[in-house]
PDB file of C-alpha atoms in Angstrom:
ATOM      1  CA  MET A 283     -74.189 -37.045 -96.914  1.00 52.00           C
ATOM      2  CA  GLU A 284     -76.881 -34.466 -96.200  1.00 59.00           C
ATOM      3  CA  ARG A 285     -78.174 -34.650 -92.647  1.00 74.00           C
ATOM      4  CA  HIS A 286     -81.882 -34.772 -91.875  1.00 82.00           C
ATOM      5  CA  PHE A 287     -81.187 -31.755 -89.665  1.00 83.00           C
ATOM      6  CA  ASP A 288     -79.838 -29.827 -92.673  1.00 86.00           C
ATOM      7  CA  ARG A 289     -83.157 -30.323 -94.457  1.00 90.00           C
ATOM      8  CA  GLU A 290     -84.982 -29.065 -91.368  1.00 91.00           C
ATOM      9  CA  LEU A 291     -82.772 -25.956 -91.291  1.00 91.00           C
ATOM     10  CA  GLU A 292     -83.491 -25.285 -94.981  1.00 92.00           C
ATOM     11  CA  SER A 293     -87.214 -25.721 -94.330  1.00 94.00           C
ATOM     12  CA  LEU A 294     -86.962 -23.233 -91.466  1.00 94.00           C
ATOM     13  CA  LYS A 295     -85.236 -20.676 -93.702  1.00 93.00           C
ATOM     14  CA  THR A 296     -87.899 -21.179 -96.384  1.00 94.00           C
ATOM     15  CA  MET A 297     -90.725 -20.572 -93.894  1.00 96.00           C
ATOM     16  CA  LEU A 298     -88.921 -17.502 -92.554  1.00 95.00           C
ATOM     17  CA  MET A 299     -88.534 -16.001 -96.038  1.00 95.00           C
ATOM     18  CA  LYS A 300     -92.249 -16.609 -96.676  1.00 96.00           C
ATOM     19  CA  MET A 301     -92.930 -14.734 -93.430  1.00 97.00           C
ATOM     20  CA  ALA A 302     -90.607 -11.945 -94.584  1.00 96.00           C
ATOM     21  CA  SER A 303     -92.411 -11.664 -97.919  1.00 96.00           C
ATOM     22  CA  MET A 304     -95.810 -11.392 -96.221  1.00 97.00           C
ATOM     23  CA  ALA A 305     -94.630  -8.786 -93.693  1.00 97.00           C
ATOM     24  CA  GLU A 306     -92.861  -6.751 -96.402  1.00 96.00           C
ATOM     25  CA  ASP A 307     -95.984  -6.833 -98.608  1.00 97.00           C
ATOM     26  CA  ASN A 308     -98.167  -5.701 -95.715  1.00 97.00           C
ATOM     27  CA  PHE A 309     -95.808  -2.830 -94.954  1.00 97.00           C
ATOM     28  CA  HIS A 310     -95.640  -1.759 -98.619  1.00 97.00           C
ATOM     29  CA  ASN A 311     -99.427  -1.915 -99.022  1.00 97.00           C
ATOM     30  CA  ALA A 312     -99.999   0.049 -95.819  1.00 97.00           C
ATOM     31  CA  ILE A 313     -97.874   2.904 -97.163  1.00 96.00           C
ATOM     32  CA  ARG A 314     -99.634   2.717-100.537  1.00 96.00           C
ATOM     33  CA  SER A 315    -103.017   2.878 -98.821  1.00 96.00           C
ATOM     34  CA  LEU A 316    -101.920   6.107 -97.106  1.00 94.00           C
ATOM     35  CA  VAL A 317    -100.328   7.819-100.100  1.00 93.00           C
ATOM     36  CA  GLU A 318    -103.047   6.740-102.569  1.00 93.00           C
ATOM     37  CA  ARG A 319    -105.923   7.229-100.083  1.00 91.00           C
ATOM     38  CA  ASN A 320    -106.994   3.658-100.776  1.00 95.00           C
ATOM     39  CA  VAL A 321    -109.321   2.420 -98.014  1.00 96.00           C
ATOM     40  CA  GLU A 322    -109.813  -0.996 -99.612  1.00 97.00           C
ATOM     41  CA  LEU A 323    -106.050  -1.602 -99.593  1.00 97.00           C
ATOM     42  CA  ALA A 324    -105.851  -0.526 -95.943  1.00 97.00           C
ATOM     43  CA  GLN A 325    -108.557  -3.053 -95.084  1.00 97.00           C
ATOM     44  CA  GLN A 326    -106.649  -5.753 -96.971  1.00 97.00           C
ATOM     45  CA  VAL A 327    -103.559  -5.076 -94.819  1.00 97.00           C
ATOM     46  CA  ILE A 328    -105.623  -5.439 -91.641  1.00 97.00           C
ATOM     47  CA  ARG A 329    -107.190  -8.713 -92.838  1.00 96.00           C
ATOM     48  CA  THR A 330    -103.852 -10.219 -93.930  1.00 95.00           C
ATOM     49  CA  ASP A 331    -102.229  -9.711 -90.525  1.00 95.00           C
ATOM     50  CA  GLY A 332    -104.000 -12.809 -89.183  1.00 95.00           C
ATOM     51  CA  ARG A 333    -102.125 -14.991 -91.692  1.00 96.00           C
ATOM     52  CA  VAL A 334     -98.829 -13.470 -90.539  1.00 97.00           C
ATOM     53  CA  ASP A 335     -99.700 -14.255 -86.911  1.00 97.00           C
ATOM     54  CA  ALA A 336    -100.536 -17.877 -87.824  1.00 97.00           C
ATOM     55  CA  LEU A 337     -97.256 -18.346 -89.679  1.00 97.00           C
ATOM     56  CA  GLU A 338     -95.314 -16.872 -86.767  1.00 97.00           C
ATOM     57  CA  LEU A 339     -96.759 -19.558 -84.501  1.00 97.00           C
ATOM     58  CA  GLU A 340     -95.975 -22.286 -87.048  1.00 97.00           C
ATOM     59  CA  ILE A 341     -92.329 -21.161 -87.219  1.00 97.00           C
ATOM     60  CA  ASP A 342     -92.112 -20.877 -83.423  1.00 96.00           C
ATOM     61  CA  ASN A 343     -93.361 -24.453 -83.063  1.00 96.00           C
ATOM     62  CA  ALA A 344     -90.858 -25.716 -85.640  1.00 95.00           C
ATOM     63  CA  ILE A 345     -88.035 -24.004 -83.738  1.00 95.00           C
ATOM     64  CA  VAL A 346     -89.114 -25.500 -80.414  1.00 95.00           C
ATOM     65  CA  ASP A 347     -89.169 -28.980 -81.980  1.00 93.00           C
ATOM     66  CA  MET A 348     -85.687 -28.508 -83.464  1.00 92.00           C
ATOM     67  CA  LEU A 349     -84.227 -27.314 -80.178  1.00 92.00           C
ATOM     68  CA  ALA A 350     -85.810 -30.196 -78.264  1.00 91.00           C
ATOM     69  CA  LEU A 351     -85.056 -33.014 -80.697  1.00 88.00           C
ATOM     70  CA  GLN A 352     -81.790 -31.994 -82.407  1.00 82.00           C
ATOM     71  CA  LYS A 353     -79.961 -30.192 -79.590  1.00 84.00           C
ATOM     72  CA  PRO A 354     -78.039 -27.976 -82.063  1.00 81.00           C
ATOM     73  CA  VAL A 355     -74.664 -26.382 -81.244  1.00 80.00           C
ATOM     74  CA  ALA A 356     -72.333 -23.701 -82.658  1.00 83.00           C
ATOM     75  CA  SER A 357     -73.411 -22.207 -86.019  1.00 86.00           C
ATOM     76  CA  ASP A 358     -76.594 -24.292 -86.217  1.00 89.00           C
ATOM     77  CA  LEU A 359     -77.685 -23.001 -82.824  1.00 92.00           C
ATOM     78  CA  ARG A 360     -76.882 -19.403 -83.824  1.00 90.00           C
ATOM     79  CA  LEU A 361     -79.016 -19.823 -86.955  1.00 91.00           C
ATOM     80  CA  ILE A 362     -81.982 -21.084 -84.970  1.00 94.00           C
ATOM     81  CA  ILE A 363     -81.693 -18.345 -82.345  1.00 92.00           C
ATOM     82  CA  ALA A 364     -81.439 -15.693 -85.084  1.00 93.00           C
ATOM     83  CA  ALA A 365     -84.434 -17.200 -86.903  1.00 95.00           C
ATOM     84  CA  GLN A 366     -86.534 -17.073 -83.744  1.00 95.00           C
ATOM     85  CA  LYS A 367     -85.757 -13.383 -83.149  1.00 96.00           C
ATOM     86  CA  ILE A 368     -86.256 -12.442 -86.812  1.00 96.00           C
ATOM     87  CA  ASN A 369     -89.582 -14.302 -86.833  1.00 97.00           C
ATOM     88  CA  ASN A 370     -90.770 -12.156 -83.931  1.00 97.00           C
ATOM     89  CA  ASP A 371     -89.449  -8.959 -85.566  1.00 97.00           C
ATOM     90  CA  LEU A 372     -91.348  -9.733 -88.790  1.00 98.00           C
ATOM     91  CA  GLU A 373     -94.604 -10.310 -86.921  1.00 98.00           C
ATOM     92  CA  ARG A 374     -94.182  -6.937 -85.214  1.00 98.00           C
ATOM     93  CA  ILE A 375     -93.479  -5.261 -88.565  1.00 98.00           C
ATOM     94  CA  SER A 376     -96.815  -6.566 -89.816  1.00 97.00           C
ATOM     95  CA  ASP A 377     -98.461  -5.186 -86.652  1.00 98.00           C
ATOM     96  CA  HIS A 378     -96.967  -1.754 -87.396  1.00 98.00           C
ATOM     97  CA  ALA A 379     -98.283  -2.042 -90.970  1.00 98.00           C
ATOM     98  CA  VAL A 380    -101.760  -2.561 -89.500  1.00 98.00           C
ATOM     99  CA  ASN A 381    -101.346   0.565 -87.343  1.00 98.00           C
ATOM    100  CA  ILE A 382    -100.348   2.565 -90.429  1.00 98.00           C
ATOM    101  CA  ALA A 383    -103.305   1.168 -92.393  1.00 98.00           C
ATOM    102  CA  GLN A 384    -105.697   2.159 -89.594  1.00 97.00           C
ATOM    103  CA  SER A 385    -104.342   5.719 -89.627  1.00 96.00           C
ATOM    104  CA  ALA A 386    -104.590   5.732 -93.428  1.00 96.00           C
ATOM    105  CA  GLN A 387    -108.303   4.961 -93.116  1.00 95.00           C
ATOM    106  CA  THR A 388    -108.791   7.889 -90.721  1.00 93.00           C
ATOM    107  CA  LEU A 389    -106.746  10.342 -92.778  1.00 92.00           C
ATOM    108  CA  THR A 390    -108.492   9.311 -95.994  1.00 89.00           C
ATOM    109  CA  ALA A 391    -111.839  10.142 -94.398  1.00 85.00           C
ATOM    110  CA  SER A 392    -110.644  13.698 -93.657  1.00 80.00           C
ATOM    111  CA  ALA A 393    -112.299  16.496 -95.600  1.00 65.00           C
ATOM    112  CA  ALA A 394    -108.965  17.755 -96.909  1.00 67.00           C
ATOM    113  CA  LEU A 395    -105.848  15.725 -97.525  1.00 61.00           C
ATOM    114  CA  PRO A 396    -103.231  16.908 -95.026  1.00 66.00           C
ATOM    115  CA  SER A 397     -99.588  17.200 -95.998  1.00 81.00           C
ATOM    116  CA  LEU A 398     -97.822  13.887 -95.507  1.00 84.00           C
ATOM    117  CA  LEU A 399     -94.667  15.748 -94.421  1.00 87.00           C
ATOM    118  CA  GLN A 400     -91.566  13.596 -95.052  1.00 92.00           C
ATOM    119  CA  ILE A 401     -93.502  10.375 -94.551  1.00 95.00           C
ATOM    120  CA  PRO A 402     -93.192   9.070 -98.169  1.00 94.00           C
ATOM    121  CA  GLN A 403     -89.400   9.631 -98.089  1.00 95.00           C
ATOM    122  CA  MET A 404     -89.168   8.060 -94.634  1.00 97.00           C
ATOM    123  CA  ALA A 405     -91.220   5.069 -95.796  1.00 96.00           C
ATOM    124  CA  GLU A 406     -88.924   4.474 -98.773  1.00 96.00           C
ATOM    125  CA  MET A 407     -85.827   4.609 -96.558  1.00 97.00           C
ATOM    126  CA  THR A 408     -87.409   2.206 -94.087  1.00 97.00           C
ATOM    127  CA  ARG A 409     -88.518  -0.159 -96.824  1.00 96.00           C
ATOM    128  CA  SER A 410     -84.992  -0.151 -98.287  1.00 97.00           C
ATOM    129  CA  MET A 411     -83.511  -0.939 -94.859  1.00 98.00           C
ATOM    130  CA  LEU A 412     -85.920  -3.849 -94.403  1.00 97.00           C
ATOM    131  CA  ARG A 413     -85.213  -5.244 -97.863  1.00 96.00           C
ATOM    132  CA  ASP A 414     -81.422  -5.007 -97.370  1.00 97.00           C
ATOM    133  CA  ALA A 415     -81.625  -6.602 -93.905  1.00 97.00           C
ATOM    134  CA  LEU A 416     -83.593  -9.543 -95.318  1.00 95.00           C
ATOM    135  CA  ASP A 417     -81.207  -9.874 -98.277  1.00 95.00           C
ATOM    136  CA  ALA A 418     -78.286  -9.855 -95.845  1.00 96.00           C
ATOM    137  CA  PHE A 419     -79.907 -12.708 -93.927  1.00 94.00           C
ATOM    138  CA  LEU A 420     -80.732 -14.713 -97.051  1.00 91.00           C
ATOM    139  CA  HIS A 421     -77.215 -14.385 -98.510  1.00 93.00           C
ATOM    140  CA  LEU A 422     -75.337 -14.161 -95.176  1.00 94.00           C
ATOM    141  CA  GLU A 423     -73.785 -10.755 -95.881  1.00 96.00           C
ATOM    142  CA  PRO A 424     -72.559  -9.069 -92.650  1.00 96.00           C
ATOM    143  CA  ASP A 425     -71.247  -5.955 -94.443  1.00 96.00           C
ATOM    144  CA  LYS A 426     -74.678  -5.276 -95.910  1.00 97.00           C
ATOM    145  CA  ALA A 427     -76.228  -5.830 -92.490  1.00 97.00           C
ATOM    146  CA  ARG A 428     -73.845  -3.324 -90.878  1.00 96.00           C
ATOM    147  CA  ALA A 429     -74.787  -0.745 -93.536  1.00 96.00           C
ATOM    148  CA  VAL A 430     -78.446  -1.139 -92.557  1.00 97.00           C
ATOM    149  CA  CYS A 431     -77.629  -0.428 -88.909  1.00 95.00           C
ATOM    150  CA  LYS A 432     -75.896   2.836 -89.862  1.00 94.00           C
ATOM    151  CA  GLN A 433     -79.069   4.173 -91.561  1.00 96.00           C
ATOM    152  CA  ASP A 434     -81.277   3.956 -88.478  1.00 96.00           C
ATOM    153  CA  ASP A 435     -80.213   7.358 -87.115  1.00 95.00           C
ATOM    154  CA  GLN A 436     -81.404   9.085 -90.328  1.00 96.00           C
ATOM    155  CA  VAL A 437     -84.890   7.647 -89.901  1.00 97.00           C
ATOM    156  CA  ASP A 438     -84.903   8.723 -86.241  1.00 97.00           C
ATOM    157  CA  ASP A 439     -84.046  12.293 -87.319  1.00 97.00           C
ATOM    158  CA  ILE A 440     -86.911  12.383 -89.844  1.00 97.00           C
ATOM    159  CA  ASN A 441     -89.322  11.087 -87.212  1.00 97.00           C
ATOM    160  CA  ARG A 442     -88.379  13.907 -84.841  1.00 97.00           C
ATOM    161  CA  SER A 443     -88.657  16.435 -87.685  1.00 96.00           C
ATOM    162  CA  ASN A 444     -92.150  15.166 -88.563  1.00 95.00           C
ATOM    163  CA  ALA A 445     -93.282  15.500 -84.949  1.00 95.00           C
ATOM    164  CA  ARG A 446     -91.956  19.082 -84.744  1.00 95.00           C
ATOM    165  CA  GLU A 447     -93.747  20.033 -87.978  1.00 93.00           C
ATOM    166  CA  VAL A 448     -97.048  18.551 -86.845  1.00 94.00           C
ATOM    167  CA  ILE A 449     -96.884  20.381 -83.506  1.00 94.00           C
ATOM    168  CA  GLY A 450     -96.149  23.615 -85.372  1.00 93.00           C
ATOM    169  CA  PHE A 451     -99.089  23.115 -87.751  1.00 90.00           C
ATOM    170  CA  ILE A 452    -101.457  22.332 -84.874  1.00 91.00           C
ATOM    171  CA  GLY A 453    -100.234  25.390 -82.975  1.00 92.00           C
ATOM    172  CA  ALA A 454    -100.831  27.544 -86.046  1.00 91.00           C
ATOM    173  CA  LYS A 455    -104.292  25.969 -86.434  1.00 90.00           C
ATOM    174  CA  THR A 456    -103.497  24.853 -89.978  1.00 88.00           C
ATOM    175  CA  LEU A 457    -103.929  21.175 -89.086  1.00 87.00           C
ATOM    176  CA  PRO A 458    -106.696  19.574 -86.964  1.00 89.00           C
ATOM    177  CA  VAL A 459    -105.418  17.855 -83.827  1.00 92.00           C
ATOM    178  CA  GLU A 460    -106.919  14.479 -84.827  1.00 91.00           C
ATOM    179  CA  GLU A 461    -105.139  14.438 -88.179  1.00 92.00           C
ATOM    180  CA  GLY A 462    -101.912  15.595 -86.548  1.00 93.00           C
ATOM    181  CA  VAL A 463    -102.064  12.706 -84.094  1.00 94.00           C
ATOM    182  CA  ASP A 464    -102.522  10.224 -86.941  1.00 95.00           C
ATOM    183  CA  LEU A 465     -99.570  11.676 -88.869  1.00 95.00           C
ATOM    184  CA  ILE A 466     -97.355  11.399 -85.786  1.00 96.00           C
ATOM    185  CA  ARG A 467     -98.621   7.845 -85.300  1.00 97.00           C
ATOM    186  CA  VAL A 468     -97.668   6.884 -88.863  1.00 97.00           C
ATOM    187  CA  SER A 469     -94.223   8.465 -88.490  1.00 97.00           C
ATOM    188  CA  ARG A 470     -93.666   6.696 -85.166  1.00 98.00           C
ATOM    189  CA  ASN A 471     -94.651   3.329 -86.664  1.00 98.00           C
ATOM    190  CA  LEU A 472     -92.221   3.840 -89.544  1.00 98.00           C
ATOM    191  CA  GLU A 473     -89.476   4.609 -87.033  1.00 98.00           C
ATOM    192  CA  ARG A 474     -90.269   1.363 -85.209  1.00 98.00           C
ATOM    193  CA  VAL A 475     -90.139  -0.651 -88.453  1.00 98.00           C
ATOM    194  CA  ALA A 476     -86.680   0.833 -89.109  1.00 98.00           C
ATOM    195  CA  ASP A 477     -85.664  -0.257 -85.589  1.00 97.00           C
ATOM    196  CA  LEU A 478     -86.888  -3.786 -86.322  1.00 98.00           C
ATOM    197  CA  ALA A 479     -85.027  -3.861 -89.651  1.00 98.00           C
ATOM    198  CA  THR A 480     -81.939  -2.868 -87.651  1.00 97.00           C
ATOM    199  CA  ASN A 481     -82.626  -5.722 -85.220  1.00 96.00           C
ATOM    200  CA  ILE A 482     -82.715  -8.175 -88.146  1.00 97.00           C
ATOM    201  CA  ALA A 483     -79.427  -6.773 -89.469  1.00 97.00           C
ATOM    202  CA  GLU A 484     -77.864  -7.171 -86.019  1.00 95.00           C
ATOM    203  CA  GLU A 485     -78.949 -10.811 -85.978  1.00 94.00           C
ATOM    204  CA  VAL A 486     -77.200 -11.337 -89.340  1.00 95.00           C
ATOM    205  CA  VAL A 487     -73.936 -10.024 -87.845  1.00 94.00           C
ATOM    206  CA  PHE A 488     -74.412 -12.321 -84.844  1.00 90.00           C
ATOM    207  CA  LEU A 489     -75.186 -15.268 -87.113  1.00 90.00           C
ATOM    208  CA  THR A 490     -72.261 -14.794 -89.493  1.00 91.00           C
ATOM    209  CA  GLN A 491     -69.576 -13.377 -87.191  1.00 88.00           C
ATOM    210  CA  ALA A 492     -70.766 -14.260 -83.678  1.00 78.00           C
ATOM    211  CA  ARG A 493     -70.528 -10.550 -82.824  1.00 78.00           C
ATOM    212  CA  VAL A 494     -73.152  -8.734 -80.728  1.00 72.00           C
ATOM    213  CA  MET A 495     -74.104  -5.287 -82.076  1.00 74.00           C
ATOM    214  CA  LYS A 496     -77.162  -4.706 -79.886  1.00 69.00           C
ATOM    215  CA  HIS A 497     -77.005  -1.506 -77.798  1.00 62.00           C
ATOM    216  CA  HIS A 498     -73.774  -0.541 -79.635  1.00 63.00           C
ATOM    217  CA  ALA A 499     -71.944  -3.379 -77.837  1.00 61.00           C
ATOM    218  CA  GLU A 500     -69.059  -3.341 -80.334  1.00 64.00           C
ATOM    219  CA  GLU A 501     -68.422   0.394 -79.882  1.00 62.00           C
ATOM    220  CA  LYS A 502     -68.095  -0.021 -76.108  1.00 57.00           C
ATOM    221  CA  LYS A 503     -65.184  -2.477 -76.378  1.00 57.00           C
TER     222      LYS A 503
END
């Protein structure tokens, strides 16, 4: 017989996937607004963030009620803890999308379109990591989650490369300082989204295998 608690857990997963869809859309649209120089799309990302914040609170409240009333243990408790952390990670991803959209507005207003460096490639890698991390959570696939974690270093390398290029362009006076700062800001926000996708993947490993990957905990054993 299906428990009432099972239905609550399914409802929680459904709300979390809705949150994931909204955060992923915001991130995708923020990148599009930058690449396509689309100010209206950037403004849409900024407006939509309020809905993501509201849903985060709704999920948080549902989790608090489940912990207080159901007193879950073992795998149920791991699922709820993972859901709470992923919920927070998704809200932060939407915040980073807003930061990117704000920089897109500034860069679009520039007289000349500056080079976007490796930002489009970096954005695609980050988006792929986020999608795979969410798929791994939805289908409980620890191997896929571990593969996401291994990609984070590549995004970190591109972020450092972008920063070096911007500093070089500014030094050579081929890029205004203000535009350089916005490009570094976009790159840094992409790097943070990749970190958050990695966090989600780590939660999947914890949820499915009760193993902690945070801070390379497995490698230290």
